[in-house]
Amino acid sequence: MKKIIVCVLIGIGIYCMCSCSDVEQTRSYNQKYTGKYTSRVAFPIGGLGTGMFCIEGSGAISNMNIRHRTEMLNEPTMFAGLYLKDIENGSIVIEGQVPDWKKFGQPQSTKGYGGTWGLPRFKDCDFEAKFPFANLSMHDDELKVDVSMQVWNPFIPTDEDNSGLPVAGFEYTFKNKYDKEVEAIFSYNSKNFLDIRRGGAPIKSIKNGFIISQNGIEGEPFHQADFAIFTDEPDTKVNHCWFRGWSFDSFTMCWNEMSSGQMKENPANMPDAPGASLYVPFKLKPGESKTIRLYMAWYVPYSPIREGLEPDTDIDTPDAPVLNEKGEPANYIDASIQLSDKYRPWYSNRFANVEEIADYWVKNYKSLKEKTELFTNAFYSTTLPDEVIEAVSANLTILKSPTIFRQYDGRMWNWEGCGNEYGSCYGSCTHVWNYAQAIPHLFPRMERTMRETEFFVSQAKNGHQAFRSALPIRPIRHNFHAAADGQLGGIMKVYRDWHIYGNDEWLKLIYPYAKSSLDYCIDTWDPKRAGVIEEPHHNTYDIEFWGPSGMINSYYTGALQALVAMGEYLGKEVVEYKELMNKSISYMESQLYDGEYFIQNIRWKELQASDPTKVQSVNSNYSKEGLELLEQEGPKYQYGKGCLSDGIVGSWLSLACGLNEAIDRQKITSHLLSVHKYNLKRNLRKHVNPQRSTFALGDEGGLLLCSWPKGGKLQLPFVYSNEVWTGIEYQVASHLMFEGEVEKGLDIVRICRDRYDGRVRNPFNEYECGAWYARALSSYAMLQALTGVRYDAVDSTLYIDSKIGNNFTSFLSTETGFGNVGLKEGKPFIEVKYGKIDVKKCFVSDKEADIINK
C-alpha cells in the first residue's frame, strides 16, 4: 500500500497527515456497485414464471434457468464482442474482469474450464440496479471507446401478462473518444447451450438473428427448447454455424473470426452446428455515440414434473368454484392438462412458438419499456431511507427467479426458493408465503390464485388444508397434518386480498371455505375452546410446537379477528369467533407475556394428543437418550422461555393485512424492543451455531431467530433457532417501524444488507433454504410500515399514518394502478402514474383529510 506522508511543523510539534492511495473502498445503500462490490452481483432477468438468467456485475450471463427447473451453475458460453478496425488490442469481450472467486473452487475449475473467461475484456465495469433495469458502464485504459449496457425485461404492476414474458432486452451504447472516425463491428456469439444431448440440433434462422434449439423427444428428461437472439439492425449479418471440429476448435475459430473483422454468413439448419454469431457493422465519428438493441426470447412449452411433486388425487376435497379474473366461477383448464405429468408455463398458452414471442417483443418493445419505466421512476422517486429502497427492490428479483411458477391457466405456484439443481421445498408453502407481501400489491390477481388454490383445491371437506399444493395444481391426498401458522395466516390473507381487490362477490365465494378452515383449526388445536392453540401443531420451523406460544397464538388472534370482520360485513353469525378472539387476546396478554416479551408454555402430558413419540411429525423418532431428554425437558424442538424473533408475528401480519392490532400494543412493542436488544448481534464471531451457519457468521451481524436472555434454553431447542433469516429480519424491522421504532428497524435492515453488499454474497439473492427465498419478500411491508400508506378498494379509501414525518413521497400499487403517495407539509397527495386509483376518502392519522390529485 503506497503512502504519502506530509509533515507540518506547528510550533515545536509536528502534525502528520497520511494519504493512502489504496483507501478502503466503501459503498452507500441504493447506489451503484463498483470494484470489489461487483464481485458477486448476479441480477435476474426474466418474466413472472418464465425462468431467468442473470446479468453479473461484469456483464456476463450466468444462472441460465429457462427449463422450469433450477440450473444455478449453468453459465453458458455466450458473449457480446466488439471489434475496432486498425486499433491495437481492439477486439474485446463486452464484459468486465472475471471475479477472483470464479477462478478456483468452482465446478470444473481445476480442469481449467472457464468458457469465455480467457478472452480480453474491459478493465473496469460498474453496475447500477434500478429494478428491473441493470445498467452497466465499461471503461478500459487502452481503448477510447466507452460502452454502457442496459438489460431489462418488462415489469408493470397490475399487468401480470406483459410482466410474464420470456424475453430480455439489451441496449449497448458505444461512444467514440478517439479524435478520428472508428469502424467497428458489434457481435453476439453463443454456443448451442440448449442441445445438452449433443444430438446436433440445428440452429434456426430468425430475422437479423438466430435460434438455438433442442428438439423435443417424448420420454427424454428434457423437451423442446428454443432461444432466439436477434437485433433490429437492417445491416445485421448472421453466421448460423460455427466451425465444426473437436475440443476448442469451434470457439477458437469464433474468436479468430470476430477479432479479425470477418463476418461469415453460414446458412441456417446446418447439421451439428456448435454455435452461432450475429454481426452489426457500424461507424462512429469523433464524439459520436450509437446504441444497438439486442433482443432475446425463449420458449420451453413442456417440462417434466420432478419426482415427488405428484401427490395422489383420490381425496375428499369439496366441489369448489375456480374463479376467473372477475371473481366469477370458471374452468381454468381441461382435465387432461390439469392431470398431466408435464408442467406447462402460462406463456405457452398465449404463444405457439418462440417466433410469436419474438414478434410480440419487437412490436411492443417501446411501449413495454415506457410502462416499465413508469414503475421504475415512481418507485425510485420515493424519499424513503436508501437502505429500505435497496432491500425492497433487491428482493423484487425473487419474482423473476425460478422460485415463481405460473402454470398454463395463469395460476401461480411457487417454490420456497431454489436449489442448485432443483426447486427448494415445493407447493407454495403457506407458512413461508405468509411473509411475502410484494405480490398481493403489485400483482393482486396472481396472489388471489394462491388463495383459490389453498381454499378451493388444497382444502378438504373437514377444513384440513394441505400447506403444500400439487403441480400441476389439482386436489391431493390429505395424509399429513396441517401447518397452524400457514392455515391461520391464510385466513388473514383472504381479508387482505379482498380489501385490495374490493370485490364482494369474491369474498362471498371464499368466505365459507375460510370459515371451514378456521373451524378445523379450532377443533384440532383448540378443542377446549379456550382461545389457545395448544395441541401439537406444525409450523414454519418444520417441527411441532407443544403447548401455547406467542408466535402461533398471535396468528390465531389475527385469524379470528379477520373472520369476524369478514363475517360481520356479510351479515353472518360470528359470536362464537368473537368470544374466542377475546379469550385469545386475554391469554396472550396474561399467560404468554412474561413482563418483557411473549413466550411459549410447553405442554404435552395434559393434552388430547398422544405423547411426542407416537404422534405424526416430520421426525418423531426418539432414541434412548432422546426419551431421557423428553422426561427431563419435554418434547424436542420447543422454545419455551426464549425471546423469539417471530414471537408476535401474527400481529405483524394483521397490520400488513390492514387489520388493527388486537393485542395490547405496549406489550407488542416491548416484545419487539426485546428482540432488538437480545437477538440482534453486530458480530457473530463468538456465536455458536451448529445449524446452517452460512446465512450469517464470523464478523458479520444478524438477527438471531431466538435467544434465551433469562435462561431456560433447552438442550435441543427448535431447529434453526441459532440461525439468521433475512425474511424474519425484515418482519421484525417492519413491525418495529409500524410501532414507531423506526431507527431500530433501520438498524436491523442495515446489518442485513451489509451482508449482501456484493463482496461475499449476491445483493440480489437473499437465500435461506435455497436461493431467491420467498420469505425475504417480507421486506415490501416496510413501505406500509414507514408511511401507513394503504389503499382499501372496498370503500375506495386511502390511509396514511406516517412514522417519518409530514413530508415524504412513497410508492403505492393497487388492483387498478400505481403511483406516488405522500404528505407535503402534512397534506396528503397522490399522483397516479399508471392505470387509475379511485380515492373517494382519505384519512391521515385517523383524521379525514382532503387529498391533492397531482
PDB file of C-alpha atoms in Angstrom, residues 42-158:
ATOM      1  CA  ALA A  42     -25.986 -11.561 -10.400  1.00  0.00           C
ATOM      2  CA  PHE A  43     -29.189  -9.708 -11.343  1.00  0.00           C
ATOM      3  CA  PRO A  44     -32.161 -11.816 -12.549  1.00  0.00           C
ATOM      4  CA  ILE A  45     -33.670 -11.116 -15.952  1.00  0.00           C
ATOM      5  CA  GLY A  46     -36.920 -12.883 -16.798  1.00  0.00           C
ATOM      6  CA  GLY A  47     -40.685 -12.682 -16.592  1.00  0.00           C
ATOM      7  CA  LEU A  48     -43.044 -13.865 -13.877  1.00  0.00           C
ATOM      8  CA  GLY A  49     -42.935 -17.649 -14.039  1.00  0.00           C
ATOM      9  CA  THR A  50     -40.788 -17.806 -17.191  1.00  0.00           C
ATOM     10  CA  GLY A  51     -37.431 -18.761 -15.756  1.00  0.00           C
ATOM     11  CA  MET A  52     -34.482 -16.413 -15.904  1.00  0.00           C
ATOM     12  CA  PHE A  53     -30.822 -15.784 -16.466  1.00  0.00           C
ATOM     13  CA  CYS A  54     -28.627 -13.376 -14.540  1.00  0.00           C
ATOM     14  CA  ILE A  55     -26.500 -10.422 -15.556  1.00  0.00           C
ATOM     15  CA  GLU A  56     -23.401 -10.432 -13.415  1.00  0.00           C
ATOM     16  CA  GLY A  57     -21.512  -7.414 -12.149  1.00  0.00           C
ATOM     17  CA  SER A  58     -19.131  -7.893 -15.057  1.00  0.00           C
ATOM     18  CA  GLY A  59     -21.941  -8.072 -17.614  1.00  0.00           C
ATOM     19  CA  ALA A  60     -21.556 -11.831 -18.099  1.00  0.00           C
ATOM     20  CA  ILE A  61     -24.583 -14.103 -18.332  1.00  0.00           C
ATOM     21  CA  SER A  62     -24.955 -16.856 -15.740  1.00  0.00           C
ATOM     22  CA  ASN A  63     -27.634 -18.818 -13.880  1.00  0.00           C
ATOM     23  CA  MET A  64     -29.369 -19.792 -17.120  1.00  0.00           C
ATOM     24  CA  ASN A  65     -32.664 -21.257 -15.829  1.00  0.00           C
ATOM     25  CA  ILE A  66     -35.308 -21.453 -18.531  1.00  0.00           C
ATOM     26  CA  ARG A  67     -36.406 -25.108 -18.360  1.00  0.00           C
ATOM     27  CA  HIS A  68     -38.673 -24.709 -15.302  1.00  0.00           C
ATOM     28  CA  ARG A  69     -36.096 -26.422 -13.142  1.00  0.00           C
ATOM     29  CA  THR A  70     -33.191 -24.750 -11.422  1.00  0.00           C
ATOM     30  CA  GLU A  71     -29.768 -24.841 -13.051  1.00  0.00           C
ATOM     31  CA  MET A  72     -27.900 -22.372 -10.873  1.00  0.00           C
ATOM     32  CA  LEU A  73     -24.473 -23.480 -12.044  1.00  0.00           C
ATOM     33  CA  ASN A  74     -25.397 -23.103 -15.710  1.00  0.00           C
ATOM     34  CA  GLU A  75     -23.102 -20.458 -17.159  1.00  0.00           C
ATOM     35  CA  PRO A  76     -23.484 -20.777 -20.918  1.00  0.00           C
ATOM     36  CA  THR A  77     -20.775 -19.749 -23.358  1.00  0.00           C
ATOM     37  CA  MET A  78     -22.384 -16.646 -24.813  1.00  0.00           C
ATOM     38  CA  PHE A  79     -20.984 -13.133 -25.055  1.00  0.00           C
ATOM     39  CA  ALA A  80     -21.112  -9.796 -26.806  1.00  0.00           C
ATOM     40  CA  GLY A  81     -17.967  -8.711 -28.631  1.00  0.00           C
ATOM     41  CA  LEU A  82     -16.562  -5.506 -30.092  1.00  0.00           C
ATOM     42  CA  TYR A  83     -14.091  -5.265 -32.993  1.00  0.00           C
ATOM     43  CA  LEU A  84     -12.368  -1.946 -33.734  1.00  0.00           C
ATOM     44  CA  LYS A  85     -10.630  -1.828 -37.096  1.00  0.00           C
ATOM     45  CA  ASP A  86      -6.973  -0.771 -37.103  1.00  0.00           C
ATOM     46  CA  ILE A  87      -6.949  -0.292 -33.322  1.00  0.00           C
ATOM     47  CA  GLU A  88      -4.285  -2.176 -31.365  1.00  0.00           C
ATOM     48  CA  ASN A  89      -5.913  -4.683 -28.999  1.00  0.00           C
ATOM     49  CA  GLY A  90      -9.185  -3.525 -30.467  1.00  0.00           C
ATOM     50  CA  SER A  91     -11.031  -6.829 -30.129  1.00  0.00           C
ATOM     51  CA  ILE A  92     -12.677  -7.294 -26.778  1.00  0.00           C
ATOM     52  CA  VAL A  93     -15.475  -9.081 -24.960  1.00  0.00           C
ATOM     53  CA  ILE A  94     -18.045  -6.558 -23.744  1.00  0.00           C
ATOM     54  CA  GLU A  95     -17.672  -7.547 -20.113  1.00  0.00           C
ATOM     55  CA  GLY A  96     -15.595  -6.529 -17.118  1.00  0.00           C
ATOM     56  CA  GLN A  97     -12.921  -8.647 -15.483  1.00  0.00           C
ATOM     57  CA  VAL A  98     -13.656 -12.154 -14.216  1.00  0.00           C
ATOM     58  CA  PRO A  99     -14.016 -12.030 -10.403  1.00  0.00           C
ATOM     59  CA  ASP A 100     -11.365 -13.919  -8.452  1.00  0.00           C
ATOM     60  CA  TRP A 101     -13.797 -16.287  -6.722  1.00  0.00           C
ATOM     61  CA  LYS A 102     -14.564 -17.955 -10.051  1.00  0.00           C
ATOM     62  CA  LYS A 103     -11.000 -18.963 -10.737  1.00  0.00           C
ATOM     63  CA  PHE A 104     -10.746 -21.763  -8.201  1.00  0.00           C
ATOM     64  CA  GLY A 105     -13.119 -23.930  -6.214  1.00  0.00           C
ATOM     65  CA  GLN A 106     -15.942 -23.888  -8.724  1.00  0.00           C
ATOM     66  CA  PRO A 107     -17.132 -26.945 -10.692  1.00  0.00           C
ATOM     67  CA  GLN A 108     -14.591 -27.829 -13.378  1.00  0.00           C
ATOM     68  CA  SER A 109     -12.218 -25.045 -12.275  1.00  0.00           C
ATOM     69  CA  THR A 110      -9.356 -27.460 -11.561  1.00  0.00           C
ATOM     70  CA  LYS A 111      -9.674 -28.666 -15.145  1.00  0.00           C
ATOM     71  CA  GLY A 112      -9.257 -25.122 -16.367  1.00  0.00           C
ATOM     72  CA  TYR A 113     -12.714 -24.722 -17.901  1.00  0.00           C
ATOM     73  CA  GLY A 114     -13.890 -21.136 -17.912  1.00  0.00           C
ATOM     74  CA  GLY A 115     -15.958 -20.548 -21.033  1.00  0.00           C
ATOM     75  CA  THR A 116     -15.125 -17.075 -22.281  1.00  0.00           C
ATOM     76  CA  TRP A 117     -13.003 -16.093 -19.280  1.00  0.00           C
ATOM     77  CA  GLY A 118      -9.692 -16.285 -21.108  1.00  0.00           C
ATOM     78  CA  LEU A 119     -10.628 -13.612 -23.662  1.00  0.00           C
ATOM     79  CA  PRO A 120      -9.703  -9.914 -23.450  1.00  0.00           C
ATOM     80  CA  ARG A 121     -12.266  -7.770 -21.666  1.00  0.00           C
ATOM     81  CA  PHE A 122     -12.715  -4.284 -20.207  1.00  0.00           C
ATOM     82  CA  LYS A 123     -10.596  -3.264 -17.243  1.00  0.00           C
ATOM     83  CA  ASP A 124     -13.401  -1.583 -15.281  1.00  0.00           C
ATOM     84  CA  CYS A 125     -17.129  -2.234 -15.053  1.00  0.00           C
ATOM     85  CA  ASP A 126     -19.655  -0.543 -12.777  1.00  0.00           C
ATOM     86  CA  PHE A 127     -23.121  -1.929 -12.082  1.00  0.00           C
ATOM     87  CA  GLU A 128     -26.239   0.013 -11.105  1.00  0.00           C
ATOM     88  CA  ALA A 129     -29.611  -1.573 -10.387  1.00  0.00           C
ATOM     89  CA  LYS A 130     -32.828   0.321 -10.977  1.00  0.00           C
ATOM     90  CA  PHE A 131     -35.184  -2.614 -10.853  1.00  0.00           C
ATOM     91  CA  PRO A 132     -35.959  -4.161 -13.284  1.00  0.00           C
ATOM     92  CA  PHE A 133     -33.144  -2.415 -15.173  1.00  0.00           C
ATOM     93  CA  ALA A 134     -29.480  -3.358 -14.877  1.00  0.00           C
ATOM     94  CA  ASN A 135     -27.201  -0.526 -16.022  1.00  0.00           C
ATOM     95  CA  LEU A 136     -23.525  -1.210 -16.623  1.00  0.00           C
ATOM     96  CA  SER A 137     -20.709   1.061 -17.759  1.00  0.00           C
ATOM     97  CA  MET A 138     -17.338  -0.215 -19.014  1.00  0.00           C
ATOM     98  CA  HIS A 139     -14.003   1.510 -19.493  1.00  0.00           C
ATOM     99  CA  ASP A 140     -10.533   0.449 -20.489  1.00  0.00           C
ATOM    100  CA  ASP A 141      -7.264   2.356 -20.321  1.00  0.00           C
ATOM    101  CA  GLU A 142      -6.176   1.166 -23.769  1.00  0.00           C
ATOM    102  CA  LEU A 143      -9.423   1.698 -25.640  1.00  0.00           C
ATOM    103  CA  LYS A 144     -11.000   5.071 -26.223  1.00  0.00           C
ATOM    104  CA  VAL A 145     -14.453   3.633 -26.756  1.00  0.00           C
ATOM    105  CA  ASP A 146     -16.673   3.557 -23.707  1.00  0.00           C
ATOM    106  CA  VAL A 147     -19.548   1.117 -23.508  1.00  0.00           C
ATOM    107  CA  SER A 148     -22.736   1.345 -21.491  1.00  0.00           C
ATOM    108  CA  MET A 149     -25.172  -1.517 -21.348  1.00  0.00           C
ATOM    109  CA  GLN A 150     -28.765  -1.718 -20.152  1.00  0.00           C
ATOM    110  CA  VAL A 151     -30.511  -5.047 -19.656  1.00  0.00           C
ATOM    111  CA  TRP A 152     -34.160  -5.419 -18.677  1.00  0.00           C
ATOM    112  CA  ASN A 153     -37.462  -7.108 -19.250  1.00  0.00           C
ATOM    113  CA  PRO A 154     -41.000  -5.851 -18.659  1.00  0.00           C
ATOM    114  CA  PHE A 155     -42.267  -5.337 -15.117  1.00  0.00           C
ATOM    115  CA  ILE A 156     -45.578  -3.474 -14.974  1.00  0.00           C
ATOM    116  CA  PRO A 157     -47.553  -3.805 -11.737  1.00  0.00           C
ATOM    117  CA  THR A 158     -51.194  -4.891 -12.320  1.00  0.00           C
TER     118      THR A 158
END
